[in-house]
Amino acid sequence: MSEIFKNIRGTTRVVFKIGKNGSNIFVRENPPSTLEGFDGDWCLINGTFPTILKKTNNTWIDINAKNLITITGNYTYVPVSHHDIIMCNNTTAMTLTIDTVPPKGHTFDVKDSNGNSNQNNITITCTNGITIDGVTSIVMNNDYTSLTIVSDGM
């Protein structure tokens, strides 16, 4: 990327400035340290899931930290962001299928959002050799329960 774009000084550093006294935009593979940048600056992290950070109150914040997915029936999960939340709004039993290994460190939550899983179970099923704590299937059968899954990338 640095070979294609040049900042206002004409160098190929991966820091760009918007306007004469505007915000900096950092482009990199890893997040900047807390000491880098000023409030209002942006950082684009180029990785498996591209991330946009904004510095606010001297802290870099992921502006897309969680992604809400509402489902009402059977669903095959595909990772969308670093942290997806799957809200199961079911009136019948449903199956959430995981058939692709999310990247290492990827987190997602599964939530019985309408308190129906005691009567209408939510089954999380893994395929293609994927397991959750060594098992290929988990049944959520307590109303309003939630489950957090963190991928080891394997």
JSON list of N, CA, C and O in Angstrom, two decimals, residues 83-86 96 98 107-112 122-124 132-133 137-140 144-150:
[
{"chain": "A", "resi": 83, "resn": "HIS", "atom": "N", "xyz": [-15.66, -9.58, 16.67]},
{"chain": "A", "resi": 83, "resn": "HIS", "atom": "CA", "xyz": [-16.53, -10.04, 17.74]},
{"chain": "A", "resi": 83, "resn": "HIS", "atom": "C", "xyz": [-17.97, -9.95, 17.26]},
{"chain": "A", "resi": 83, "resn": "HIS", "atom": "O", "xyz": [-18.57, -8.89, 17.26]},
{"chain": "A", "resi": 84, "resn": "ASP", "atom": "N", "xyz": [-18.52, -11.08, 16.86]},
{"chain": "A", "resi": 84, "resn": "ASP", "atom": "CA", "xyz": [-19.90, -11.15, 16.42]},
{"chain": "A", "resi": 84, "resn": "ASP", "atom": "C", "xyz": [-20.79, -11.59, 17.58]},
{"chain": "A", "resi": 84, "resn": "ASP", "atom": "O", "xyz": [-20.38, -12.40, 18.41]},
{"chain": "A", "resi": 85, "resn": "ILE", "atom": "N", "xyz": [-21.99, -11.07, 17.61]},
{"chain": "A", "resi": 85, "resn": "ILE", "atom": "CA", "xyz": [-22.99, -11.49, 18.59]},
{"chain": "A", "resi": 85, "resn": "ILE", "atom": "C", "xyz": [-24.18, -12.01, 17.80]},
{"chain": "A", "resi": 85, "resn": "ILE", "atom": "O", "xyz": [-24.78, -11.28, 17.01]},
{"chain": "A", "resi": 86, "resn": "ILE", "atom": "N", "xyz": [-24.50, -13.29, 18.00]},
{"chain": "A", "resi": 86, "resn": "ILE", "atom": "CA", "xyz": [-25.60, -13.91, 17.29]},
{"chain": "A", "resi": 86, "resn": "ILE", "atom": "C", "xyz": [-26.80, -13.97, 18.24]},
{"chain": "A", "resi": 86, "resn": "ILE", "atom": "O", "xyz": [-26.76, -14.67, 19.26]},
{"chain": "A", "resi": 96, "resn": "LEU", "atom": "N", "xyz": [-27.47, -23.74, 14.69]},
{"chain": "A", "resi": 96, "resn": "LEU", "atom": "CA", "xyz": [-26.43, -22.82, 14.22]},
{"chain": "A", "resi": 96, "resn": "LEU", "atom": "C", "xyz": [-25.25, -23.69, 13.82]},
{"chain": "A", "resi": 96, "resn": "LEU", "atom": "O", "xyz": [-24.72, -24.43, 14.65]},
{"chain": "A", "resi": 98, "resn": "ILE", "atom": "N", "xyz": [-21.42, -24.27, 12.38]},
{"chain": "A", "resi": 98, "resn": "ILE", "atom": "CA", "xyz": [-20.09, -23.69, 12.19]},
{"chain": "A", "resi": 98, "resn": "ILE", "atom": "C", "xyz": [-19.33, -24.65, 11.29]},
{"chain": "A", "resi": 98, "resn": "ILE", "atom": "O", "xyz": [-19.00, -25.76, 11.71]},
{"chain": "A", "resi": 107, "resn": "THR", "atom": "N", "xyz": [-13.81, -14.02, 18.42]},
{"chain": "A", "resi": 107, "resn": "THR", "atom": "CA", "xyz": [-14.79, -14.28, 19.46]},
{"chain": "A", "resi": 107, "resn": "THR", "atom": "C", "xyz": [-16.19, -14.07, 18.92]},
{"chain": "A", "resi": 107, "resn": "THR", "atom": "O", "xyz": [-16.43, -13.12, 18.18]},
{"chain": "A", "resi": 108, "resn": "PHE", "atom": "N", "xyz": [-17.10, -14.97, 19.29]},
{"chain": "A", "resi": 108, "resn": "PHE", "atom": "CA", "xyz": [-18.50, -14.71, 19.00]},
{"chain": "A", "resi": 108, "resn": "PHE", "atom": "C", "xyz": [-19.37, -15.25, 20.13]},
{"chain": "A", "resi": 108, "resn": "PHE", "atom": "O", "xyz": [-19.01, -16.19, 20.82]},
{"chain": "A", "resi": 109, "resn": "ASP", "atom": "N", "xyz": [-20.47, -14.56, 20.35]},
{"chain": "A", "resi": 109, "resn": "ASP", "atom": "CA", "xyz": [-21.43, -14.93, 21.38]},
{"chain": "A", "resi": 109, "resn": "ASP", "atom": "C", "xyz": [-22.70, -15.44, 20.71]},
{"chain": "A", "resi": 109, "resn": "ASP", "atom": "O", "xyz": [-23.11, -14.91, 19.67]},
{"chain": "A", "resi": 110, "resn": "VAL", "atom": "N", "xyz": [-23.32, -16.44, 21.33]},
{"chain": "A", "resi": 110, "resn": "VAL", "atom": "CA", "xyz": [-24.63, -16.92, 20.90]},
{"chain": "A", "resi": 110, "resn": "VAL", "atom": "C", "xyz": [-25.57, -16.67, 22.07]},
{"chain": "A", "resi": 110, "resn": "VAL", "atom": "O", "xyz": [-25.30, -17.09, 23.19]},
{"chain": "A", "resi": 111, "resn": "LYS", "atom": "N", "xyz": [-26.67, -15.98, 21.83]},
{"chain": "A", "resi": 111, "resn": "LYS", "atom": "CA", "xyz": [-27.59, -15.56, 22.89]},
{"chain": "A", "resi": 111, "resn": "LYS", "atom": "C", "xyz": [-29.02, -15.97, 22.56]},
{"chain": "A", "resi": 111, "resn": "LYS", "atom": "O", "xyz": [-29.50, -15.73, 21.46]},
{"chain": "A", "resi": 112, "resn": "ASP", "atom": "N", "xyz": [-29.69, -16.61, 23.52]},
{"chain": "A", "resi": 112, "resn": "ASP", "atom": "CA", "xyz": [-31.13, -16.86, 23.41]},
{"chain": "A", "resi": 112, "resn": "ASP", "atom": "C", "xyz": [-31.83, -15.56, 23.76]},
{"chain": "A", "resi": 112, "resn": "ASP", "atom": "O", "xyz": [-32.09, -15.26, 24.92]},
{"chain": "A", "resi": 122, "resn": "ILE", "atom": "N", "xyz": [-31.56, -24.46, 21.10]},
{"chain": "A", "resi": 122, "resn": "ILE", "atom": "CA", "xyz": [-30.63, -23.91, 20.10]},
{"chain": "A", "resi": 122, "resn": "ILE", "atom": "C", "xyz": [-29.44, -24.86, 20.09]},
{"chain": "A", "resi": 122, "resn": "ILE", "atom": "O", "xyz": [-28.76, -25.03, 21.10]},
{"chain": "A", "resi": 123, "resn": "THR", "atom": "N", "xyz": [-29.22, -25.51, 18.95]},
{"chain": "A", "resi": 123, "resn": "THR", "atom": "CA", "xyz": [-28.11, -26.45, 18.82]},
{"chain": "A", "resi": 123, "resn": "THR", "atom": "C", "xyz": [-27.01, -25.82, 17.99]},
{"chain": "A", "resi": 123, "resn": "THR", "atom": "O", "xyz": [-27.26, -25.33, 16.89]},
{"chain": "A", "resi": 124, "resn": "ILE", "atom": "N", "xyz": [-25.81, -25.83, 18.54]},
{"chain": "A", "resi": 124, "resn": "ILE", "atom": "CA", "xyz": [-24.64, -25.33, 17.80]},
{"chain": "A", "resi": 124, "resn": "ILE", "atom": "C", "xyz": [-23.90, -26.57, 17.32]},
{"chain": "A", "resi": 124, "resn": "ILE", "atom": "O", "xyz": [-23.44, -27.39, 18.13]},
{"chain": "A", "resi": 132, "resn": "ILE", "atom": "N", "xyz": [-15.82, -27.63, 19.56]},
{"chain": "A", "resi": 132, "resn": "ILE", "atom": "CA", "xyz": [-15.85, -26.63, 20.63]},
{"chain": "A", "resi": 132, "resn": "ILE", "atom": "C", "xyz": [-15.55, -27.39, 21.90]},
{"chain": "A", "resi": 132, "resn": "ILE", "atom": "O", "xyz": [-16.34, -28.24, 22.33]},
{"chain": "A", "resi": 133, "resn": "ASP", "atom": "N", "xyz": [-14.39, -27.13, 22.49]},
{"chain": "A", "resi": 133, "resn": "ASP", "atom": "CA", "xyz": [-13.95, -27.84, 23.70]},
{"chain": "A", "resi": 133, "resn": "ASP", "atom": "C", "xyz": [-14.05, -29.36, 23.52]},
{"chain": "A", "resi": 133, "resn": "ASP", "atom": "O", "xyz": [-14.47, -30.07, 24.42]},
{"chain": "A", "resi": 137, "resn": "SER", "atom": "N", "xyz": [-21.02, -30.74, 19.03]},
{"chain": "A", "resi": 137, "resn": "SER", "atom": "CA", "xyz": [-22.36, -30.20, 19.17]},
{"chain": "A", "resi": 137, "resn": "SER", "atom": "C", "xyz": [-22.62, -29.75, 20.60]},
{"chain": "A", "resi": 137, "resn": "SER", "atom": "O", "xyz": [-22.23, -30.43, 21.55]},
{"chain": "A", "resi": 138, "resn": "ILE", "atom": "N", "xyz": [-23.26, -28.62, 20.74]},
{"chain": "A", "resi": 138, "resn": "ILE", "atom": "CA", "xyz": [-23.65, -28.09, 22.05]},
{"chain": "A", "resi": 138, "resn": "ILE", "atom": "C", "xyz": [-25.12, -27.69, 21.95]},
{"chain": "A", "resi": 138, "resn": "ILE", "atom": "O", "xyz": [-25.54, -27.07, 20.98]},
{"chain": "A", "resi": 139, "resn": "VAL", "atom": "N", "xyz": [-25.90, -28.05, 22.97]},
{"chain": "A", "resi": 139, "resn": "VAL", "atom": "CA", "xyz": [-27.31, -27.69, 23.00]},
{"chain": "A", "resi": 139, "resn": "VAL", "atom": "C", "xyz": [-27.53, -26.64, 24.09]},
{"chain": "A", "resi": 139, "resn": "VAL", "atom": "O", "xyz": [-27.17, -26.86, 25.25]},
{"chain": "A", "resi": 140, "resn": "MET", "atom": "N", "xyz": [-28.09, -25.52, 23.68]},
{"chain": "A", "resi": 140, "resn": "MET", "atom": "CA", "xyz": [-28.48, -24.48, 24.63]},
{"chain": "A", "resi": 140, "resn": "MET", "atom": "C", "xyz": [-29.96, -24.72, 24.96]},
{"chain": "A", "resi": 140, "resn": "MET", "atom": "O", "xyz": [-30.81, -24.64, 24.07]},
{"chain": "A", "resi": 144, "resn": "TYR", "atom": "N", "xyz": [-32.82, -17.66, 28.02]},
{"chain": "A", "resi": 144, "resn": "TYR", "atom": "CA", "xyz": [-31.99, -16.45, 28.06]},
{"chain": "A", "resi": 144, "resn": "TYR", "atom": "C", "xyz": [-30.50, -16.74, 28.27]},
{"chain": "A", "resi": 144, "resn": "TYR", "atom": "O", "xyz": [-29.74, -15.85, 28.60]},
{"chain": "A", "resi": 145, "resn": "THR", "atom": "N", "xyz": [-30.09, -17.97, 28.05]},
{"chain": "A", "resi": 145, "resn": "THR", "atom": "CA", "xyz": [-28.67, -18.29, 28.23]},
{"chain": "A", "resi": 145, "resn": "THR", "atom": "C", "xyz": [-27.84, -17.73, 27.09]},
{"chain": "A", "resi": 145, "resn": "THR", "atom": "O", "xyz": [-28.37, -17.38, 26.03]},
{"chain": "A", "resi": 146, "resn": "SER", "atom": "N", "xyz": [-26.54, -17.64, 27.30]},
{"chain": "A", "resi": 146, "resn": "SER", "atom": "CA", "xyz": [-25.63, -17.21, 26.24]},
{"chain": "A", "resi": 146, "resn": "SER", "atom": "C", "xyz": [-24.36, -18.04, 26.35]},
{"chain": "A", "resi": 146, "resn": "SER", "atom": "O", "xyz": [-24.04, -18.59, 27.39]},
{"chain": "A", "resi": 147, "resn": "LEU", "atom": "N", "xyz": [-23.64, -18.09, 25.24]},
{"chain": "A", "resi": 147, "resn": "LEU", "atom": "CA", "xyz": [-22.42, -18.86, 25.16]},
{"chain": "A", "resi": 147, "resn": "LEU", "atom": "C", "xyz": [-21.40, -18.03, 24.40]},
{"chain": "A", "resi": 147, "resn": "LEU", "atom": "O", "xyz": [-21.71, -17.50, 23.33]},
{"chain": "A", "resi": 148, "resn": "THR", "atom": "N", "xyz": [-20.19, -17.89, 24.95]},
{"chain": "A", "resi": 148, "resn": "THR", "atom": "CA", "xyz": [-19.11, -17.18, 24.27]},
{"chain": "A", "resi": 148, "resn": "THR", "atom": "C", "xyz": [-18.12, -18.20, 23.75]},
{"chain": "A", "resi": 148, "resn": "THR", "atom": "O", "xyz": [-17.68, -19.08, 24.49]},
{"chain": "A", "resi": 149, "resn": "ILE", "atom": "N", "xyz": [-17.78, -18.08, 22.47]},
{"chain": "A", "resi": 149, "resn": "ILE", "atom": "CA", "xyz": [-16.85, -19.00, 21.82]},
{"chain": "A", "resi": 149, "resn": "ILE", "atom": "C", "xyz": [-15.66, -18.20, 21.33]},
{"chain": "A", "resi": 149, "resn": "ILE", "atom": "O", "xyz": [-15.82, -17.19, 20.64]},
{"chain": "A", "resi": 150, "resn": "VAL", "atom": "N", "xyz": [-14.45, -18.65, 21.69]},
{"chain": "A", "resi": 150, "resn": "VAL", "atom": "CA", "xyz": [-13.22, -18.01, 21.25]},
{"chain": "A", "resi": 150, "resn": "VAL", "atom": "C", "xyz": [-12.47, -19.04, 20.42]},
{"chain": "A", "resi": 150, "resn": "VAL", "atom": "O", "xyz": [-12.19, -20.13, 20.87]}
]
